[in-house]
Amino acid sequence: MDTALQDSVTTPAKKKAWAKRWWLKPLVFLVALIPLVSLVYSLLTGQLGPNPIEVLTDETGEWALRFIVLGLLLTPLRIWLKKPWPVQLRRMIGLFAFFYVVVHFSIYLFLDQQLDLAAIIADVIERPYITAGTVAFLILIPLAITSNRRMVKRLGKKWQSLHRWVYIAACAAVVHYVWLAKGDRIEPFVYLAIVMFLLVVRLKRVIA
Amino acid sequence: MAKIDWTKLAGIRSSEITDPALFARRRQIMQASVALGLSGTIAAPVLAKGENGTPLNAKITKSELSTDEEPTSFETATTYNNFYELGTDKGDPARYAKSLKTEPWSIVVDGECDAPGKFTLEDILKPHAVEERIYRLRCVEAWSMVIPWNGFELGALLKRFKPNSKAKYVAFETLNDPELPGMSRPVLDWPYVEGLRIDEAMNPLAFMAMGIYGNELPNQNGAPLRLVVPWKYGYKSIKSIVRISFTEKQPPTSWNKSAPNEYGFYSNVNPDVSHPRWSQAKERRLSGDTSGLAALFTSKIETKFLNGYAELAGPLYADMDLKKYY
Ligand code: HEM
């Protein structure tokens, strides 16, 4: 049932339903840009405090994770609501997740580490939280590349098994967060619980 | 809506604008320039910001042990803090500073000493002349500041309580007030506790601060009295002290209890011993010029062994393996 091809608008009935909701995608697109705009604005107005690199890293990391979780939520949402629109947003949300990860990683690479390759390699090897983040990032790359309609068609069934890796990426991203948080913080475990819940929902459907 | 401050973006140092030490001089210059009809655009916020602190009512002498590096701005040092009792966000301590009640304040001194007791803050402070010590402060999170502390040597304070021969360590405890906004969550095992070996505590670098930049210590910086141990990571410099105990055994310390494989009892700044989360080889110096885009591109600096205080603090660890005792 859960084929990605349902994303594409095929039947005339679906076409009509979609035409009525023409505003949804542009709206979600604009809303998804708000975190970026607000960060840039705060940066330019000097509101990020004495350590802006830290704030930028943390904020983009959190938004990346939120979009990943939101993306995972869309398929079950379609089933619960019995409406098609959540899945129609899936590609865009997924790409926004990837976008925020890329910004997050670029800040790490260019601003935090200032391209100190030796330090970066040591980080990836020695610091488990960086290893986990890198795993999540590497998994997301092929998913982002194959997210367009042409690739969906071309890969057929393989597309689905490939894109199930997003669950592994989500787990790695949450582990990244759990391992980097200092002290007994609640937030990483809230994300952990949500991802675990969505994973269980998903596995149930696969088994059933 | 906040306005984009182009002077800041252009890299005009906010430390020059906000440091209370420079404030008086600036005001003179300003008055002169007003008289000449030259009053500039940068001058306006100077007054507002300079008035943040309450000047200490004491004669302050300079110290040979001060660094001549440029101090971090007062604003940065008082708005970017780790003080988990007031919240885990760096801005929380300044945001919720008012919830910390520092009057009345007393400190209990107990354990292996001949003159224990419960002392008012005044009792504690009175006999000590106030010095300025400009020290580097290195956080385990790989950032650092340069802060002019005001206070007196820890050793001079401890000697007043006549520690006995069993006093091998000194333990410190922070205020335990469940009303504080950060304490409702068990981020750490409250109250916050720290400790030093007695010879570390008696080292001339170990300092008790009741002020910064010639001002009374703001609550977010650990008012009314805090420890400053410049060759150790920042969390050793315990804030808002309510108890000092002399012990025979090594006392527990909060971060060590929370994650023993990450935070040791000694916690000496050491670029060669990396923390599981942060390489300790380099640090980002937070100068105060941080709302400018320049802050995004300033290079990190190499972290020095014992935070550059090896000459005085190094002998404490002459025959110890600091990789093992991290
Ligand atoms: C899917 C990929 C990733 C996600 C979802 C993600 C998410 C996050 C989150 C949620 C945080 C914590 C924010 C906070 O404390 O409020 C964070 C912090 C961080 N991430 Fe990532 N991250 C990812 C990949 C990476 C990669 C590839 C790197 C670098 C190689 C990286 C480096 C960092 C660093 C350095 C921090 C800050 C750690 C600190 O506070 O000390 N992340 N990330």
Coordinates of C-alpha atoms and ligand atoms in Angstrom, one line a residue:
Chain A
M1 CA 0.0 0.0 0.0
D2 CA 2.7 2.4 1.0
T3 CA 4.1 3.2 -2.4
A4 CA 5.9 6.4 -3.0
L5 CA 4.2 6.6 -6.4
Q6 CA 1.1 7.7 -4.6
D7 CA 2.9 11.0 -4.2
S8 CA 2.4 11.7 -7.8
V9 CA -0.9 13.0 -8.9
T10 CA -2.4 10.5 -11.3
T11 CA -6.1 10.0 -11.4
P12 CA -8.4 12.9 -12.3
A13 CA -10.1 12.7 -8.9
K14 CA -6.8 13.1 -7.2
K15 CA -5.8 15.9 -9.6
K16 CA -9.0 17.8 -8.6
A17 CA -8.4 17.3 -4.9
W18 CA -4.9 18.5 -5.3
A19 CA -5.9 21.6 -7.3
K20 CA -8.1 22.7 -4.4
R21 CA -5.2 22.5 -2.1
W22 CA -2.8 24.4 -4.4
W23 CA -1.7 26.7 -1.6
L24 CA -0.5 23.9 0.8
K25 CA 2.9 23.2 -0.7
P26 CA 4.0 26.9 -1.1
L27 CA 2.7 27.6 2.4
V28 CA 4.7 24.7 4.0
F29 CA 7.7 25.8 2.0
L30 CA 7.6 29.3 3.4
V31 CA 7.0 28.1 6.9
A32 CA 9.9 25.7 6.7
L33 CA 12.1 28.6 5.8
I34 CA 11.2 30.5 9.0
P35 CA 13.9 29.0 11.2
L36 CA 16.6 29.8 8.7
V37 CA 15.4 33.4 8.2
S38 CA 15.1 33.9 11.9
L39 CA 18.6 32.6 12.5
V40 CA 20.1 34.9 9.9
Y41 CA 18.1 37.8 11.2
S42 CA 19.3 37.1 14.8
L43 CA 22.8 36.8 13.6
L44 CA 22.8 40.1 11.8
T45 CA 21.2 41.9 14.7
G46 CA 23.7 40.5 17.1
Q47 CA 21.2 38.5 19.1
L48 CA 23.0 35.2 19.1
G49 CA 25.1 36.1 22.1
P50 CA 28.8 35.8 22.7
N51 CA 29.2 32.4 21.0
P52 CA 27.2 32.6 17.8
I53 CA 28.8 29.4 16.3
E54 CA 27.5 27.4 19.2
V55 CA 23.9 28.7 18.8
L56 CA 23.9 28.2 15.0
T57 CA 25.2 24.7 15.4
D58 CA 22.6 23.8 18.0
E59 CA 19.7 25.5 16.3
T60 CA 20.3 24.0 12.9
G61 CA 20.9 20.6 14.5
E62 CA 17.6 20.8 16.3
W63 CA 15.7 21.9 13.2
A64 CA 17.2 19.1 11.2
L65 CA 16.1 16.6 13.7
R66 CA 12.6 18.1 13.9
F67 CA 12.2 17.9 10.2
I68 CA 13.4 14.3 10.1
V69 CA 10.9 13.4 12.8
L70 CA 8.1 15.3 11.0
G71 CA 9.0 13.5 7.8
L72 CA 8.6 10.1 9.6
L73 CA 5.3 11.2 11.0
L74 CA 3.7 11.9 7.6
T75 CA 3.0 8.4 6.5
P76 CA 1.3 7.3 9.7
L77 CA -0.6 10.6 9.6
R78 CA -2.0 9.8 6.2
I79 CA -3.3 6.5 7.5
W80 CA -4.7 7.9 10.7
L81 CA -6.4 10.9 9.0
K82 CA -7.3 9.0 5.9
K83 CA -6.2 12.1 3.9
P84 CA -3.6 12.2 1.1
W85 CA -2.0 15.5 1.9
P86 CA 0.5 14.4 4.5
V87 CA 2.3 12.2 2.1
Q88 CA 2.2 14.8 -0.6
L89 CA 4.4 17.0 1.7
R90 CA 6.8 14.2 2.4
R91 CA 9.4 14.9 -0.2
M92 CA 9.6 18.6 0.7
I93 CA 9.8 18.0 4.4
G94 CA 12.5 15.4 3.8
L95 CA 14.5 17.8 1.6
F96 CA 14.2 20.5 4.3
A97 CA 15.5 18.0 6.8
F98 CA 18.5 17.4 4.5
F99 CA 18.9 21.1 3.9
Y100 CA 19.2 21.9 7.7
V101 CA 21.6 19.0 8.1
V102 CA 23.8 20.4 5.4
V103 CA 23.8 23.8 7.0
H104 CA 24.5 22.2 10.4
F105 CA 27.4 20.2 9.0
S106 CA 28.7 23.2 7.0
I107 CA 28.8 25.3 10.2
Y108 CA 30.8 22.5 11.9
L109 CA 33.1 22.2 8.9
F110 CA 33.8 25.8 8.0
L111 CA 33.1 27.8 11.2
D112 CA 33.7 25.5 14.1
Q113 CA 36.6 23.4 12.8
Q114 CA 37.7 25.9 10.2
L115 CA 38.5 23.1 7.8
D116 CA 41.2 21.7 10.2
L117 CA 41.1 18.3 8.5
A118 CA 43.2 16.5 11.2
A119 CA 40.9 17.7 13.9
I120 CA 37.8 16.7 11.9
I121 CA 39.1 13.2 11.2
A122 CA 40.0 12.8 14.9
D123 CA 36.5 14.0 15.9
V124 CA 34.8 11.5 13.6
I125 CA 36.8 8.6 14.9
E126 CA 37.2 9.5 18.5
R127 CA 34.0 11.2 19.5
P128 CA 31.1 8.8 19.3
Y129 CA 28.5 11.5 19.0
I130 CA 30.2 12.9 15.9
T131 CA 30.5 9.4 14.5
A132 CA 26.7 8.9 14.9
G133 CA 25.9 12.3 13.4
T134 CA 28.2 11.5 10.4
V135 CA 26.4 8.2 9.9
A136 CA 23.1 10.0 9.9
F137 CA 24.3 12.6 7.4
L138 CA 25.9 10.0 5.1
I139 CA 22.7 8.0 4.9
L140 CA 20.6 11.1 4.1
I141 CA 22.8 11.9 1.1
P142 CA 21.6 9.1 -1.3
L143 CA 18.0 9.6 0.0
A144 CA 18.1 13.3 -1.0
I145 CA 19.6 12.5 -4.3
T146 CA 16.9 9.9 -5.1
S147 CA 14.0 11.9 -3.9
N148 CA 12.9 13.3 -7.2
R149 CA 10.1 11.7 -9.2
R150 CA 12.3 10.4 -11.9
M151 CA 14.4 8.4 -9.5
V152 CA 11.2 7.1 -7.8
K153 CA 10.1 5.7 -11.1
R154 CA 13.4 4.4 -12.1
L155 CA 14.2 2.6 -8.9
G156 CA 10.7 1.2 -8.5
K157 CA 10.5 -1.3 -5.6
K158 CA 14.2 -0.6 -4.8
W159 CA 13.3 3.0 -4.0
Q160 CA 11.2 1.9 -1.0
S161 CA 13.8 -0.3 0.5
L162 CA 16.4 2.4 0.0
H163 CA 14.2 5.1 1.7
R164 CA 13.5 2.9 4.7
W165 CA 17.0 3.8 5.7
V166 CA 15.6 7.1 6.9
Y167 CA 14.7 5.2 10.1
I168 CA 18.3 4.3 10.6
A169 CA 19.3 7.9 9.9
A170 CA 16.8 9.1 12.4
C171 CA 18.0 6.7 15.1
A172 CA 21.6 7.7 14.4
A173 CA 20.6 11.4 14.7
V174 CA 18.9 10.8 18.0
V175 CA 21.8 8.8 19.3
H176 CA 24.0 11.8 18.2
Y177 CA 21.8 14.1 20.4
V178 CA 21.7 11.7 23.4
W179 CA 25.5 11.4 23.4
L180 CA 26.3 15.0 23.1
A181 CA 23.9 16.4 25.7
K182 CA 25.6 17.4 28.9
G183 CA 24.0 16.4 32.2
D184 CA 20.7 14.5 32.4
R185 CA 18.8 16.5 29.8
I186 CA 15.2 15.5 28.9
E187 CA 15.1 16.8 25.3
P188 CA 17.1 14.1 23.6
F189 CA 15.1 11.4 25.2
V190 CA 11.8 13.0 24.1
Y191 CA 13.1 12.7 20.5
L192 CA 14.3 9.2 21.2
A193 CA 10.8 8.2 22.5
I194 CA 9.1 9.7 19.4
V195 CA 11.4 8.0 16.9
M196 CA 11.0 4.7 18.7
F197 CA 7.2 5.1 18.7
L198 CA 7.2 5.8 14.9
L199 CA 9.6 2.9 14.3
V200 CA 7.3 0.5 16.2
V201 CA 4.2 1.8 14.3
R202 CA 6.1 1.2 11.0
L203 CA 7.3 -2.3 11.9
K204 CA 3.8 -3.3 12.9
R205 CA 2.6 -2.4 9.4
V206 CA 5.5 -4.3 7.8
I207 CA 4.8 -7.4 9.8
A208 CA 1.0 -7.2 9.5
Chain B
M1 CA 12.3 44.8 16.3
A2 CA 16.0 44.9 16.9
K3 CA 17.9 47.0 14.5
I4 CA 20.9 45.8 12.6
D5 CA 23.9 47.4 14.3
W6 CA 26.3 48.1 11.5
T7 CA 29.1 49.3 13.8
K8 CA 29.0 45.9 15.4
L9 CA 28.9 44.0 12.2
A10 CA 31.8 46.0 11.0
G11 CA 33.7 44.6 13.9
I12 CA 33.9 47.6 16.3
R13 CA 34.7 45.9 19.5
S14 CA 31.8 45.8 21.9
S15 CA 34.4 45.2 24.7
E16 CA 35.6 48.7 24.1
I17 CA 32.1 49.9 24.4
T18 CA 31.0 48.0 27.5
D19 CA 33.9 47.4 29.8
P20 CA 33.3 49.3 33.0
A21 CA 37.0 49.8 33.3
L22 CA 37.0 51.7 30.1
F23 CA 33.7 53.2 30.8
A24 CA 34.9 56.2 32.8
R25 CA 37.5 57.0 30.2
R26 CA 35.0 56.8 27.5
R27 CA 32.7 59.0 29.3
Q28 CA 35.4 61.7 29.6
I29 CA 36.1 61.3 25.9
M30 CA 32.4 61.5 25.2
Q31 CA 31.9 64.6 27.3
A32 CA 34.8 66.2 25.5
S33 CA 33.4 65.2 22.1
V34 CA 29.9 66.4 23.1
A35 CA 31.5 69.7 24.0
L36 CA 33.1 69.8 20.6
G37 CA 29.9 68.9 19.0
L38 CA 31.2 65.6 17.8
S39 CA 29.0 63.2 19.7
G40 CA 29.2 60.0 17.7
T41 CA 26.6 57.3 17.0
I42 CA 28.5 54.6 19.0
A43 CA 28.4 56.7 22.2
A44 CA 24.7 56.4 22.9
P45 CA 24.6 52.8 24.2
V46 CA 27.7 53.2 26.2
L47 CA 26.0 54.8 29.2
A48 CA 23.2 52.2 29.4
K49 CA 25.6 49.3 29.3
G50 CA 28.2 50.6 31.6
E51 CA 25.7 51.0 34.3
N52 CA 25.0 47.3 34.6
G53 CA 27.2 46.6 37.6
T54 CA 27.3 47.8 41.1
P55 CA 30.9 49.0 41.9
L56 CA 32.6 47.3 44.8
N57 CA 33.0 49.5 47.8
A58 CA 36.6 48.6 48.4
K59 CA 40.2 49.6 47.5
I60 CA 41.4 47.1 44.9
T61 CA 45.1 46.3 44.4
K62 CA 46.5 44.8 41.3
S63 CA 48.2 41.4 41.3
E64 CA 51.4 40.1 39.7
L65 CA 49.6 37.0 38.9
S66 CA 47.3 38.7 36.4
T67 CA 47.6 38.0 32.7
D68 CA 48.0 41.0 30.4
E69 CA 45.7 39.4 27.8
E70 CA 42.7 41.6 26.9
P71 CA 39.7 40.9 29.1
T72 CA 36.5 39.6 27.8
S73 CA 33.7 42.2 27.8
F74 CA 31.7 42.6 31.0
E75 CA 28.6 42.0 29.0
T76 CA 29.8 38.7 27.7
A77 CA 31.1 37.5 31.0
T78 CA 27.8 38.2 32.6
T79 CA 25.4 36.9 30.0
Y80 CA 27.1 33.7 28.9
N81 CA 27.3 31.5 31.9
N82 CA 27.0 27.8 32.9
F83 CA 25.2 27.8 36.2
Y84 CA 22.7 24.9 36.0
E85 CA 20.9 25.8 39.2
L86 CA 19.5 28.7 37.1
G87 CA 18.9 26.7 33.9
T88 CA 21.0 24.9 31.3
D89 CA 20.9 27.5 28.6
K90 CA 23.9 29.9 28.6
G91 CA 21.5 32.8 28.9
D92 CA 19.4 31.4 31.7
P93 CA 21.7 32.4 34.6
A94 CA 21.5 36.1 33.6
R95 CA 17.8 35.7 32.7
Y96 CA 16.8 34.2 36.1
A97 CA 19.5 36.0 38.2
K98 CA 16.9 37.6 40.4
S99 CA 15.6 34.2 41.7
L100 CA 18.9 33.7 43.5
K101 CA 18.6 35.4 46.9
T102 CA 21.9 36.4 48.3
E103 CA 20.8 38.2 51.4
P104 CA 21.1 37.1 54.1
W105 CA 24.0 34.8 53.3
S106 CA 26.0 32.6 55.6
I107 CA 28.7 29.9 55.1
V108 CA 29.1 26.9 57.3
V109 CA 32.7 25.7 57.8
D110 CA 33.1 22.2 59.3
G111 CA 35.1 19.0 59.2
E112 CA 38.7 18.6 60.1
C113 CA 39.5 22.0 61.5
D114 CA 39.9 23.7 64.8
A115 CA 37.9 26.8 64.2
P116 CA 34.7 25.7 62.5
G117 CA 31.5 27.6 62.6
K118 CA 28.7 29.3 60.8
F119 CA 29.8 32.7 59.4
T120 CA 27.9 35.6 57.9
L121 CA 29.2 36.8 54.5
E122 CA 30.5 39.9 56.3
D123 CA 32.5 37.7 58.8
I124 CA 34.1 35.9 55.8
L125 CA 35.0 39.0 53.8
K126 CA 36.0 41.5 56.4
P127 CA 39.6 40.6 57.2
H128 CA 40.7 40.3 53.5
A129 CA 42.1 43.1 51.3
V130 CA 40.6 43.0 47.8
E131 CA 42.8 42.2 44.9
E132 CA 42.2 42.1 41.2
R133 CA 43.3 38.9 39.4
I134 CA 42.9 38.8 35.7
Y135 CA 42.7 35.1 34.9
R136 CA 42.0 33.0 31.9
L137 CA 38.9 30.9 32.4
R138 CA 38.8 27.7 30.3
C139 CA 35.5 25.8 30.1
V140 CA 35.4 22.1 29.3
E141 CA 33.2 22.9 26.4
A142 CA 36.3 24.3 24.6
W143 CA 35.6 28.0 25.0
S144 CA 37.5 30.5 27.2
M145 CA 37.3 34.0 28.6
V146 CA 39.7 36.4 30.3
I147 CA 38.1 37.8 33.5
P148 CA 39.2 40.3 36.0
W149 CA 38.1 38.8 39.3
N150 CA 38.1 40.7 42.6
G151 CA 38.7 38.9 45.8
F152 CA 41.4 37.2 47.9
E153 CA 43.5 34.1 48.1
L154 CA 41.6 30.9 49.1
G155 CA 44.5 29.8 51.2
A156 CA 44.3 33.0 53.4
L157 CA 40.6 32.3 54.0
L158 CA 41.1 28.6 54.8
K159 CA 43.9 29.2 57.3
R160 CA 41.5 31.2 59.4
F161 CA 39.6 28.0 60.2
K162 CA 42.8 26.2 61.3
P163 CA 42.6 23.0 59.3
N164 CA 44.1 20.1 61.3
S165 CA 46.5 17.4 60.1
K166 CA 43.7 15.2 58.9
A167 CA 42.5 17.9 56.5
K168 CA 43.7 16.4 53.2
Y169 CA 40.9 17.9 51.0
V170 CA 38.5 20.8 51.0
A171 CA 34.9 20.3 49.9
F172 CA 32.6 23.1 48.7
E173 CA 28.8 23.2 48.4
T174 CA 26.6 25.5 46.4
L175 CA 23.3 26.9 47.6
N176 CA 20.5 24.3 47.5
D177 CA 17.3 26.2 47.0
P178 CA 14.6 24.1 45.2
E179 CA 13.0 27.3 44.2
L180 CA 15.7 28.1 41.7
P181 CA 14.4 27.5 38.2
G182 CA 17.1 25.0 37.1
M183 CA 16.8 22.8 40.2
S184 CA 13.4 21.4 39.6
R185 CA 15.0 19.1 37.1
P186 CA 17.6 16.5 38.1
V187 CA 20.1 17.6 35.5
L188 CA 22.7 17.0 38.2
D189 CA 22.5 15.4 41.7
W190 CA 21.8 18.6 43.7
P191 CA 23.3 20.3 45.6
Y192 CA 26.4 21.1 43.4
V193 CA 29.5 20.0 45.2
E194 CA 33.2 20.4 44.3
G195 CA 36.5 19.8 46.0
L196 CA 40.3 20.4 45.9
R197 CA 43.2 18.7 47.4
I198 CA 44.4 20.8 50.3
D199 CA 47.7 21.7 48.6
E200 CA 45.8 22.8 45.5
A201 CA 43.6 24.9 47.7
M202 CA 46.6 26.5 49.4
N203 CA 48.2 27.3 46.0
P204 CA 48.5 31.1 45.6
L205 CA 46.6 30.9 42.3
A206 CA 43.4 29.5 44.0
F207 CA 41.2 32.5 44.5
M208 CA 37.9 33.4 46.2
A209 CA 36.0 36.0 44.2
M210 CA 33.3 38.4 45.4
G211 CA 33.6 40.7 42.5
I212 CA 34.4 41.1 38.8
Y213 CA 35.5 44.1 36.8
G214 CA 35.5 46.1 40.0
N215 CA 31.8 45.3 40.5
E216 CA 30.0 43.2 43.0
L217 CA 29.7 39.6 41.6
P218 CA 26.4 39.4 39.7
N219 CA 24.2 36.6 40.7
Q220 CA 24.7 34.7 37.4
N221 CA 28.4 34.6 38.1
G222 CA 28.0 32.9 41.5
A223 CA 27.2 35.7 44.0
P224 CA 28.0 36.4 46.7
L225 CA 31.2 34.3 46.9
R226 CA 32.7 31.8 44.5
L227 CA 35.9 29.8 43.9
V228 CA 38.2 30.6 41.0
V229 CA 40.8 27.9 40.1
P230 CA 42.3 29.1 36.9
W231 CA 44.3 26.0 35.9
K232 CA 41.2 23.7 36.1
Y233 CA 38.1 23.5 33.9
G234 CA 35.5 26.0 34.8
Y235 CA 33.1 23.7 36.6
K236 CA 35.7 23.2 39.4
S237 CA 35.2 26.9 40.2
I238 CA 32.1 26.4 42.2
K239 CA 29.6 29.3 42.6
S240 CA 27.4 30.7 45.4
I241 CA 29.2 28.8 48.2
V242 CA 27.3 27.9 51.4
R243 CA 29.6 25.3 52.9
I244 CA 33.3 24.6 53.2
S245 CA 34.3 21.3 54.7
F246 CA 37.8 19.9 55.5
T247 CA 37.9 16.2 54.8
E248 CA 40.3 13.3 55.1
K249 CA 38.9 11.5 52.1
Q250 CA 38.6 12.8 48.6
P251 CA 35.1 14.4 48.5
P252 CA 32.6 13.7 45.7
T253 CA 32.3 16.2 42.9
S254 CA 29.1 16.8 40.9
W255 CA 30.2 16.3 37.3
N256 CA 32.3 13.3 38.3
K257 CA 29.2 11.7 39.9
S258 CA 27.2 12.5 36.7
A259 CA 29.7 11.0 34.3
P260 CA 32.9 9.5 35.9
N261 CA 34.5 8.5 32.7
E262 CA 34.3 12.1 31.4
Y263 CA 35.0 14.3 34.4
G264 CA 37.7 13.4 36.8
F265 CA 38.3 14.8 40.3
Y266 CA 41.3 16.8 39.2
S267 CA 39.9 18.2 35.9
N268 CA 43.1 20.0 35.1
V269 CA 43.1 21.8 31.8
N270 CA 45.1 19.5 29.6
P271 CA 45.2 19.6 25.8
D272 CA 46.6 16.1 25.7
V273 CA 43.7 14.5 27.5
S274 CA 40.6 14.7 25.3
H275 CA 37.1 14.6 26.6
P276 CA 34.8 12.1 24.9
R277 CA 32.8 15.1 23.5
W278 CA 35.3 17.8 23.1
S279 CA 38.8 17.7 21.8
Q280 CA 40.7 19.8 24.4
A281 CA 43.5 20.8 22.0
K282 CA 42.0 24.1 21.1
E283 CA 39.6 26.7 22.5
R284 CA 37.5 29.5 21.2
R285 CA 38.3 32.7 23.0
L286 CA 35.1 34.7 23.7
S287 CA 36.4 38.2 23.6
G288 CA 33.2 40.2 23.6
D289 CA 33.3 41.2 20.0
T290 CA 30.8 38.6 19.4
S291 CA 27.8 40.1 17.9
G292 CA 29.8 41.0 14.9
L293 CA 30.1 38.6 12.0
A294 CA 33.8 38.6 12.8
A295 CA 33.0 36.3 15.7
L296 CA 32.2 33.6 13.2
F297 CA 35.6 33.7 11.6
T298 CA 38.1 34.2 14.5
S299 CA 40.6 31.4 14.7
K300 CA 40.6 29.1 17.7
I301 CA 43.7 29.2 19.9
E302 CA 45.8 26.4 21.2
T303 CA 45.0 25.3 24.7
K304 CA 47.9 25.3 27.1
F305 CA 48.8 22.7 29.7
L306 CA 47.2 23.8 33.0
N307 CA 45.7 26.7 31.1
G308 CA 49.1 28.4 31.0
Y309 CA 49.5 28.2 34.8
A310 CA 52.0 25.3 34.7
E311 CA 54.8 27.3 36.4
L312 CA 52.8 27.8 39.6
A313 CA 50.4 24.9 39.5
G314 CA 52.6 22.3 37.8
P315 CA 54.6 21.3 40.9
L316 CA 51.3 20.1 42.5
Y317 CA 51.3 17.2 40.1
A318 CA 55.1 16.5 39.9
D319 CA 54.9 12.7 40.1
M320 CA 51.3 12.1 39.0
D321 CA 50.1 10.6 35.7
L322 CA 47.6 13.2 34.6
K323 CA 46.3 10.9 31.9
K324 CA 45.2 8.6 34.6
Y325 CA 44.2 11.3 37.1
Y326 CA 42.2 13.5 34.7
Ligands
HEM1 C1 21.1 13.9 10.5 C2 22.2 14.5 10.9 C3 22.2 15.3 12.2 C4 21.3 15.8 13.0 C5 19.8 15.5 12.9 C6 21.9 16.5 14.1 C7 21.3 17.1 15.1 C8 21.9 17.7 16.2 C9 21.2 18.2 17.4 C10 19.8 18.0 17.7 C11 22.2 18.8 18.1 C12 22.0 19.4 19.5 C13 21.5 20.7 19.6 C14 21.3 21.2 21.0 O1 22.2 20.8 21.9 O2 20.4 21.9 21.3 C15 23.4 18.7 17.4 C16 24.6 19.2 17.9 C17 25.8 19.1 17.2 N1 26.0 18.4 16.0 FE1 24.7 17.5 14.9 N2 23.3 16.6 13.8 C18 23.5 15.8 12.7 C19 24.7 15.6 12.0 C20 25.9 16.1 12.5 C21 27.2 16.0 11.8 C22 27.4 15.2 10.5 C23 28.1 16.7 12.6 C24 29.6 16.8 12.3 C25 30.3 16.0 11.7 C26 27.4 17.3 13.7 C27 28.0 18.0 14.7 C28 27.4 18.6 15.7 C29 28.0 19.3 16.8 C30 29.5 19.7 16.8 C31 27.1 19.7 17.7 C32 27.2 20.5 18.9 C33 27.7 19.7 20.1 C34 27.9 20.5 21.3 O3 26.9 21.2 21.7 O4 28.9 20.4 21.9 N3 26.1 16.9 13.6 N4 23.2 18.1 16.2

